[in-house]
mmCIF file of C-alpha atoms in Angstrom:
data_model
loop_
_atom_site.group_PDB
_atom_site.id
_atom_site.type_symbol
_atom_site.label_atom_id
_atom_site.label_comp_id
_atom_site.label_asym_id
_atom_site.label_seq_id
_atom_site.Cartn_x
_atom_site.Cartn_y
_atom_site.Cartn_z
ATOM 1 C CA UNK W 163 -9.716 -9.847 -51.216
ATOM 2 C CA UNK W 164 -12.918 -7.930 -51.679
ATOM 3 C CA UNK W 165 -13.417 -5.748 -54.730
ATOM 4 C CA UNK W 166 -15.695 -2.809 -55.370
ATOM 5 C CA UNK W 167 -15.884 -1.899 -59.051
ATOM 6 C CA UNK W 168 -16.876 1.584 -60.112
ATOM 7 C CA UNK W 169 -17.210 3.530 -63.351
ATOM 8 C CA UNK W 170 -17.252 7.308 -63.592
ATOM 9 C CA UNK W 171 -19.073 8.976 -66.475
ATOM 10 C CA UNK W 172 -19.299 12.522 -67.794
ATOM 11 C CA UNK W 173 -20.284 15.513 -65.728
ATOM 12 C CA UNK W 174 -23.815 16.689 -66.429
ATOM 13 C CA UNK W 175 -24.582 20.365 -65.942
ATOM 14 C CA UNK W 176 -27.771 21.038 -64.007
ATOM 15 C CA UNK W 177 -29.192 24.215 -62.502
ATOM 16 C CA UNK W 178 -29.823 23.568 -58.790
ATOM 17 C CA UNK W 179 -29.942 25.416 -55.517
ATOM 18 C CA UNK W 180 -26.755 25.525 -53.516
ATOM 19 C CA UNK W 181 -26.230 24.095 -50.037
ATOM 20 C CA UNK W 182 -26.012 27.581 -48.551
ATOM 21 C CA UNK W 183 -29.494 28.419 -49.813
ATOM 22 C CA UNK W 184 -31.049 25.411 -48.103
ATOM 23 C CA UNK W 185 -29.527 26.505 -44.790
ATOM 24 C CA UNK W 186 -31.925 29.478 -44.756
ATOM 25 C CA UNK W 187 -34.901 27.142 -44.165
ATOM 26 C CA UNK W 188 -36.421 27.072 -40.666
ATOM 27 C CA UNK W 189 -35.306 23.722 -39.227
ATOM 28 C CA UNK W 190 -37.374 21.047 -37.591
ATOM 29 C CA UNK W 191 -36.133 20.678 -34.005
ATOM 30 C CA UNK W 192 -35.747 17.123 -32.689
ATOM 31 C CA UNK W 193 -34.494 15.993 -29.283
ATOM 32 C CA UNK W 194 -32.013 13.210 -30.018
ATOM 33 C CA UNK W 195 -32.999 11.477 -26.786
ATOM 34 C CA UNK W 196 -36.427 10.765 -28.285
ATOM 35 C CA UNK W 197 -34.950 9.367 -31.485
ATOM 36 C CA UNK W 198 -32.077 7.421 -29.915
ATOM 37 C CA UNK W 199 -32.966 6.195 -26.433
ATOM 38 C CA UNK W 200 -30.054 5.136 -24.300
ATOM 39 C CA UNK W 201 -30.167 1.454 -23.375
ATOM 40 C CA UNK W 202 -27.195 1.494 -21.003
ATOM 41 C CA UNK W 203 -25.483 -1.435 -22.700
ATOM 42 C CA UNK W 204 -21.720 -1.547 -23.186
ATOM 43 C CA UNK W 205 -21.126 1.663 -21.244
ATOM 44 C CA UNK W 206 -18.419 -0.126 -19.287
ATOM 45 C CA UNK W 207 -16.490 -0.715 -22.525
ATOM 46 C CA UNK W 208 -15.840 3.006 -22.887
ATOM 47 C CA UNK W 209 -12.908 2.791 -20.466
ATOM 48 C CA UNK W 210 -11.227 0.286 -22.776
ATOM 49 C CA UNK W 211 -12.135 1.476 -26.252
ATOM 50 C CA UNK W 212 -12.679 5.222 -25.774
ATOM 51 C CA UNK W 213 -15.943 7.098 -26.281
ATOM 52 C CA UNK W 214 -18.844 4.635 -26.679
ATOM 53 C CA UNK W 215 -22.573 5.049 -26.162
ATOM 54 C CA UNK W 216 -25.344 2.602 -27.054
ATOM 55 C CA UNK W 217 -28.921 3.427 -28.036
ATOM 56 C CA UNK W 218 -32.120 1.992 -29.450
ATOM 57 C CA UNK W 219 -33.309 3.757 -32.606
ATOM 58 C CA UNK W 220 -37.060 4.304 -32.176
ATOM 59 C CA UNK W 221 -38.672 3.253 -35.455
ATOM 60 C CA UNK W 222 -41.846 5.320 -35.121
ATOM 61 C CA UNK W 223 -39.939 8.511 -34.301
ATOM 62 C CA UNK W 224 -37.427 7.904 -37.093
ATOM 63 C CA UNK W 225 -40.155 7.295 -39.675
ATOM 64 C CA UNK W 226 -41.949 10.467 -38.629
ATOM 65 C CA UNK W 227 -38.799 12.598 -38.909
ATOM 66 C CA UNK W 228 -37.055 11.182 -41.957
ATOM 67 C CA UNK W 229 -40.225 10.174 -43.774
ATOM 68 C CA UNK W 230 -41.135 13.861 -43.858
ATOM 69 C CA UNK W 231 -37.536 14.666 -44.935
ATOM 70 C CA UNK W 232 -37.509 18.286 -43.700
ATOM 71 C CA UNK W 233 -35.167 20.594 -45.606
ATOM 72 C CA UNK W 234 -33.367 21.466 -42.369
ATOM 73 C CA UNK W 235 -33.021 19.567 -39.106
ATOM 74 C CA UNK W 236 -31.808 20.649 -35.675
ATOM 75 C CA UNK W 237 -30.837 17.621 -33.594
ATOM 76 C CA UNK W 238 -30.424 18.628 -29.954
ATOM 77 C CA UNK W 239 -29.022 16.907 -26.846
ATOM 78 C CA UNK W 240 -26.525 14.754 -28.737
ATOM 79 C CA UNK W 241 -23.868 13.319 -26.436
ATOM 80 C CA UNK W 242 -20.401 13.718 -27.939
ATOM 81 C CA UNK W 243 -16.886 13.565 -26.465
ATOM 82 C CA UNK W 244 -16.591 16.613 -24.224
ATOM 83 C CA UNK W 245 -20.268 17.584 -24.519
ATOM 84 C CA UNK W 246 -23.418 15.994 -23.124
ATOM 85 C CA UNK W 247 -25.843 18.241 -25.003
ATOM 86 C CA UNK W 248 -24.392 19.130 -28.398
ATOM 87 C CA UNK W 249 -26.646 20.365 -31.217
ATOM 88 C CA UNK W 250 -26.265 19.247 -34.829
ATOM 89 C CA UNK W 251 -27.348 21.788 -37.460
ATOM 90 C CA UNK W 252 -28.239 19.786 -40.573
ATOM 91 C CA UNK W 253 -29.601 20.403 -44.068
ATOM 92 C CA UNK W 254 -31.090 17.890 -46.473
ATOM 93 C CA UNK W 255 -28.705 16.490 -49.086
ATOM 94 C CA UNK W 256 -29.616 15.598 -52.656
ATOM 95 C CA UNK W 257 -30.504 11.984 -53.370
ATOM 96 C CA UNK W 258 -27.789 9.869 -54.985
ATOM 97 C CA UNK W 259 -30.307 7.468 -56.561
ATOM 98 C CA UNK W 260 -33.971 7.594 -57.555
ATOM 99 C CA UNK W 261 -36.692 5.326 -59.055
ATOM 100 C CA UNK W 262 -34.839 5.316 -62.402
ATOM 101 C CA UNK W 263 -31.776 3.654 -60.828
ATOM 102 C CA UNK W 264 -31.442 -0.031 -61.735
ATOM 103 C CA UNK W 265 -30.430 -2.494 -58.993
ATOM 104 C CA UNK W 266 -29.361 -6.050 -59.896
ATOM 105 C CA UNK W 267 -28.021 -9.098 -58.075
ATOM 106 C CA UNK W 268 -26.517 -12.183 -59.699
ATOM 107 C CA UNK W 269 -28.123 -15.524 -58.847
ATOM 108 C CA UNK W 270 -27.732 -19.092 -60.128
ATOM 109 C CA UNK W 271 -30.604 -18.317 -62.487
ATOM 110 C CA UNK W 272 -28.946 -15.153 -63.797
ATOM 111 C CA UNK W 273 -29.253 -11.434 -63.153
ATOM 112 C CA UNK W 274 -32.266 -10.451 -61.045
ATOM 113 C CA UNK W 275 -33.573 -6.937 -60.440
ATOM 114 C CA UNK W 276 -34.545 -5.832 -56.929
ATOM 115 C CA UNK W 277 -35.996 -2.669 -55.436
ATOM 116 C CA UNK W 278 -34.367 -0.342 -52.939
ATOM 117 C CA UNK W 279 -36.260 2.135 -50.801
ATOM 118 C CA UNK W 280 -34.850 5.666 -50.560
ATOM 119 C CA UNK W 281 -32.296 6.836 -48.054
ATOM 120 C CA UNK W 282 -32.576 10.286 -46.485
ATOM 121 C CA UNK W 283 -29.307 12.174 -46.068
ATOM 122 C CA UNK W 284 -28.256 15.278 -44.159
ATOM 123 C CA UNK W 285 -25.019 17.256 -43.889
ATOM 124 C CA UNK W 286 -24.020 19.961 -41.444
ATOM 125 C CA UNK W 287 -21.953 20.946 -38.441
ATOM 126 C CA UNK W 288 -21.836 20.766 -34.657
ATOM 127 C CA UNK W 289 -23.166 24.086 -33.388
ATOM 128 C CA UNK W 290 -20.454 26.265 -31.898
ATOM 129 C CA UNK W 291 -17.624 24.092 -33.246
ATOM 130 C CA UNK W 292 -16.070 25.775 -36.302
ATOM 131 C CA UNK W 293 -14.495 23.306 -38.707
ATOM 132 C CA UNK W 294 -16.691 20.404 -37.578
ATOM 133 C CA UNK W 295 -18.541 18.221 -40.087
ATOM 134 C CA UNK W 296 -21.588 15.969 -39.793
ATOM 135 C CA UNK W 297 -22.923 13.421 -42.304
ATOM 136 C CA UNK W 298 -26.145 11.591 -41.394
ATOM 137 C CA UNK W 299 -28.102 8.999 -43.438
ATOM 138 C CA UNK W 300 -31.357 7.162 -42.671
ATOM 139 C CA UNK W 301 -32.890 4.037 -44.137
ATOM 140 C CA UNK W 302 -35.637 1.918 -42.567
ATOM 141 C CA UNK W 303 -34.396 0.770 -39.144
ATOM 142 C CA UNK W 304 -30.889 2.145 -39.647
ATOM 143 C CA UNK W 305 -29.289 5.524 -38.914
ATOM 144 C CA UNK W 306 -25.694 5.957 -40.034
ATOM 145 C CA UNK W 307 -23.509 8.982 -39.462
ATOM 146 C CA UNK W 308 -20.069 10.486 -39.045
ATOM 147 C CA UNK W 309 -19.258 13.458 -36.809
ATOM 148 C CA UNK W 310 -15.772 14.925 -37.251
ATOM 149 C CA UNK W 311 -14.228 17.622 -35.065
ATOM 150 C CA UNK W 312 -11.650 20.192 -36.251
ATOM 151 C CA UNK W 313 -8.768 17.968 -35.118
ATOM 152 C CA UNK W 314 -9.943 15.119 -37.384
ATOM 153 C CA UNK W 315 -11.311 12.922 -34.594
ATOM 154 C CA UNK W 316 -14.336 11.033 -35.908
ATOM 155 C CA UNK W 317 -17.281 9.646 -33.982
ATOM 156 C CA UNK W 318 -19.564 7.312 -35.910
ATOM 157 C CA UNK W 319 -23.194 6.373 -35.472
ATOM 158 C CA UNK W 320 -23.965 2.882 -36.708
ATOM 159 C CA UNK W 321 -26.198 -0.151 -36.258
ATOM 160 C CA UNK W 322 -24.960 -2.416 -33.459
ATOM 161 C CA UNK W 323 -24.714 -5.727 -35.315
ATOM 162 C CA UNK W 324 -23.938 -7.593 -32.080
ATOM 163 C CA UNK W 325 -27.363 -6.901 -30.581
ATOM 164 C CA UNK W 326 -30.703 -8.221 -31.886
ATOM 165 C CA UNK W 327 -33.231 -5.871 -33.478
ATOM 166 C CA UNK W 328 -36.771 -5.636 -32.178
ATOM 167 C CA UNK W 329 -40.092 -4.768 -33.753
ATOM 168 C CA UNK W 330 -40.112 -1.188 -32.485
ATOM 169 C CA UNK W 331 -36.397 -0.403 -32.237
ATOM 170 C CA UNK W 332 -32.947 -1.256 -33.552
ATOM 171 C CA UNK W 333 -29.761 -1.148 -31.422
ATOM 172 C CA UNK W 334 -27.210 1.482 -32.447
ATOM 173 C CA UNK W 335 -23.911 2.768 -31.121
ATOM 174 C CA UNK W 336 -22.206 6.140 -31.155
ATOM 175 C CA UNK W 337 -18.481 5.599 -30.732
ATOM 176 C CA UNK W 338 -14.982 6.584 -31.691
ATOM 177 C CA UNK W 339 -14.290 5.327 -35.196
ATOM 178 C CA UNK W 340 -11.725 2.746 -34.091
ATOM 179 C CA UNK W 341 -14.036 1.342 -31.410
ATOM 180 C CA UNK W 342 -17.017 1.050 -33.762
ATOM 181 C CA UNK W 343 -15.226 -0.492 -36.747
ATOM 182 C CA UNK W 344 -12.660 -2.759 -35.158
ATOM 183 C CA UNK W 345 -12.235 -5.625 -37.628
ATOM 184 C CA UNK W 346 -14.502 -3.981 -40.184
ATOM 185 C CA UNK W 347 -15.217 -6.194 -43.207
ATOM 186 C CA UNK W 348 -14.503 -3.232 -45.487
ATOM 187 C CA UNK W 349 -10.855 -2.980 -44.428
ATOM 188 C CA UNK W 350 -9.502 -5.024 -47.345
ATOM 189 C CA UNK W 351 -11.582 -4.064 -50.339
ATOM 190 C CA UNK W 352 -10.124 -2.644 -53.556
ATOM 191 C CA UNK W 353 -11.516 -0.305 -56.191
ATOM 192 C CA UNK W 354 -11.278 -0.735 -59.943
ATOM 193 C CA UNK W 355 -13.058 -0.023 -63.192
ATOM 194 C CA UNK W 356 -12.475 -3.008 -65.450
ATOM 195 C CA UNK W 357 -15.190 -5.415 -66.667
ATOM 196 C CA UNK W 358 -17.917 -3.574 -64.880
ATOM 197 C CA UNK W 359 -21.025 -4.765 -66.704
ATOM 198 C CA UNK W 360 -21.958 -7.343 -69.316
ATOM 199 C CA UNK W 361 -23.937 -4.838 -71.411
ATOM 200 C CA UNK W 362 -21.869 -1.712 -72.258
ATOM 201 C CA UNK W 363 -24.636 -0.279 -74.476
ATOM 202 C CA UNK W 364 -27.107 -0.408 -71.617
ATOM 203 C CA UNK W 365 -24.642 1.275 -69.279
ATOM 204 C CA UNK W 366 -23.975 4.009 -71.831
ATOM 205 C CA UNK W 367 -27.649 4.856 -71.988
ATOM 206 C CA UNK W 368 -27.972 4.899 -68.221
ATOM 207 C CA UNK W 369 -24.966 7.164 -67.812
ATOM 208 C CA UNK W 370 -26.224 9.754 -70.300
ATOM 209 C CA UNK W 371 -27.554 13.077 -69.091
ATOM 210 C CA UNK W 372 -31.084 12.827 -67.682
ATOM 211 C CA UNK W 373 -32.916 15.358 -69.826
ATOM 212 C CA UNK W 374 -36.025 15.099 -67.678
ATOM 213 C CA UNK W 375 -34.270 16.044 -64.441
ATOM 214 C CA UNK W 376 -36.120 19.029 -62.950
ATOM 215 C CA UNK W 377 -34.348 22.336 -62.520
ATOM 216 C CA UNK W 378 -34.962 23.642 -59.020
ATOM 217 C CA UNK W 379 -33.547 27.133 -59.523
ATOM 218 C CA UNK W 380 -30.799 28.569 -61.735
ATOM 219 C CA UNK W 381 -27.699 29.942 -60.068
ATOM 220 C CA UNK W 382 -24.702 31.875 -61.335
ATOM 221 C CA UNK W 383 -22.586 28.773 -60.754
ATOM 222 C CA UNK W 384 -24.305 25.653 -62.078
ATOM 223 C CA UNK W 385 -24.105 22.502 -59.978
ATOM 224 C CA UNK W 386 -22.350 19.624 -61.724
ATOM 225 C CA UNK W 387 -23.475 16.019 -61.511
ATOM 226 C CA UNK W 388 -21.036 13.113 -61.599
ATOM 227 C CA UNK W 389 -22.575 9.778 -62.568
ATOM 228 C CA UNK W 390 -21.293 6.668 -60.868
ATOM 229 C CA UNK W 391 -22.014 3.014 -61.658
ATOM 230 C CA UNK W 392 -21.317 0.584 -58.814
ATOM 231 C CA UNK W 393 -20.596 -3.154 -59.051
ATOM 232 C CA UNK W 394 -19.736 -5.310 -56.020
ATOM 233 C CA UNK W 395 -17.621 -8.366 -56.798
ATOM 234 C CA UNK W 396 -16.164 -11.469 -55.159
ATOM 235 C CA UNK W 397 -16.845 -12.088 -51.458
ATOM 236 C CA UNK W 398 -18.102 -8.693 -50.323
ATOM 237 C CA UNK W 399 -21.782 -9.498 -50.792
ATOM 238 C CA UNK W 400 -21.423 -12.859 -49.036
ATOM 239 C CA UNK W 401 -19.616 -11.286 -46.090
ATOM 240 C CA UNK W 402 -22.374 -8.738 -45.613
ATOM 241 C CA UNK W 403 -25.057 -11.390 -45.998
ATOM 242 C CA UNK W 404 -23.427 -13.308 -43.144
ATOM 243 C CA UNK W 405 -24.133 -10.273 -40.990
ATOM 244 C CA UNK W 406 -27.818 -10.692 -41.800
ATOM 245 C CA UNK W 407 -28.188 -7.934 -44.391
ATOM 246 C CA UNK W 408 -30.710 -8.298 -47.223
ATOM 247 C CA UNK W 409 -30.061 -7.332 -50.855
ATOM 248 C CA UNK W 410 -31.751 -4.000 -50.201
ATOM 249 C CA UNK W 411 -29.732 -3.315 -47.056
ATOM 250 C CA UNK W 412 -26.450 -4.123 -48.827
ATOM 251 C CA UNK W 413 -27.361 -1.649 -51.575
ATOM 252 C CA UNK W 414 -28.416 0.993 -49.034
ATOM 253 C CA UNK W 415 -25.122 0.518 -47.173
ATOM 254 C CA UNK W 416 -23.167 1.492 -50.264
ATOM 255 C CA UNK W 417 -25.582 4.221 -51.296
ATOM 256 C CA UNK W 418 -24.934 5.849 -47.919
ATOM 257 C CA UNK W 419 -21.197 5.753 -48.637
ATOM 258 C CA UNK W 420 -21.826 7.401 -52.001
ATOM 259 C CA UNK W 421 -24.110 9.974 -50.345
ATOM 260 C CA UNK W 422 -21.380 10.864 -47.848
ATOM 261 C CA UNK W 423 -18.868 11.337 -50.680
ATOM 262 C CA UNK W 424 -21.422 13.374 -52.642
ATOM 263 C CA UNK W 425 -21.826 15.740 -49.694
ATOM 264 C CA UNK W 426 -18.073 16.339 -49.621
ATOM 265 C CA UNK W 427 -17.962 16.848 -53.394
ATOM 266 C CA UNK W 428 -20.799 19.367 -53.221
ATOM 267 C CA UNK W 429 -19.051 21.364 -50.519
ATOM 268 C CA UNK W 430 -15.586 21.260 -52.087
ATOM 269 C CA UNK W 431 -16.230 21.094 -55.852
ATOM 270 C CA UNK W 432 -19.836 22.216 -56.374
ATOM 271 C CA UNK W 433 -20.502 18.708 -57.719
ATOM 272 C CA UNK W 434 -22.947 15.980 -56.701
ATOM 273 C CA UNK W 435 -22.979 12.253 -57.457
ATOM 274 C CA UNK W 436 -25.820 10.205 -58.922
ATOM 275 C CA UNK W 437 -25.894 6.388 -59.269
ATOM 276 C CA UNK W 438 -27.963 5.115 -62.239
ATOM 277 C CA UNK W 439 -26.729 1.488 -62.028
ATOM 278 C CA UNK W 440 -25.879 -0.875 -59.144
ATOM 279 C CA UNK W 441 -25.002 -4.549 -59.504
ATOM 280 C CA UNK W 442 -23.676 -7.107 -57.056
ATOM 281 C CA UNK W 443 -22.444 -10.655 -57.544
#
């Protein structure tokens, strides 16, 4: 049984701009067909498993778009169930980790630090579909997302682990949730908060309020920040390594999950999540 250990710390009050304010920014318009080029693979499987499309993520296009991290993004010509040319209206989400975050992995020689490049996250809606939700996250060579319609049907964008990556592109799929994650390795993991780290004093310092955090703009309702420490235990790391993921990619995988949750918290509770500490065994 896999186990994901987490610790929640105090809420830190910070003055920040609200999501609604960022939606006023003029968006960068991107044709999804240039970012995700259809490769025609596995189209025949759609009759068996529901909606399923396969693409190659173009690395140069992705780096240009997400490296610039525009405050707002308009992704056009996205093929979704019932629409061949949907538009996603997206705004940049706050980062859930930064250069102060400490990443560790346990080895036979002890705890070793490693670096993790940033992820770029966006949240938004499908244009013309009230009640829809979109969560999109980019890391080098990987674009992950969830698109939910008002009925609760979810379509996910994920790396196609069954196809080899190439120097200039990485295979991806856009599919109904059940089709994309059939037999997902995350289906049996547990959450807990006991025995999280071997140095409680260090964790306490990391989870304290970051006095140096910049204040973007004060609002009548201050944004709250929830700090989250993450520790992966038992076989989870090994299972993901068998899929070819590096230490950095494993960490980015979970940071994208946290980023997705943070987007929901910001919308529902005016609260964001920040991870100061990540450790895996």
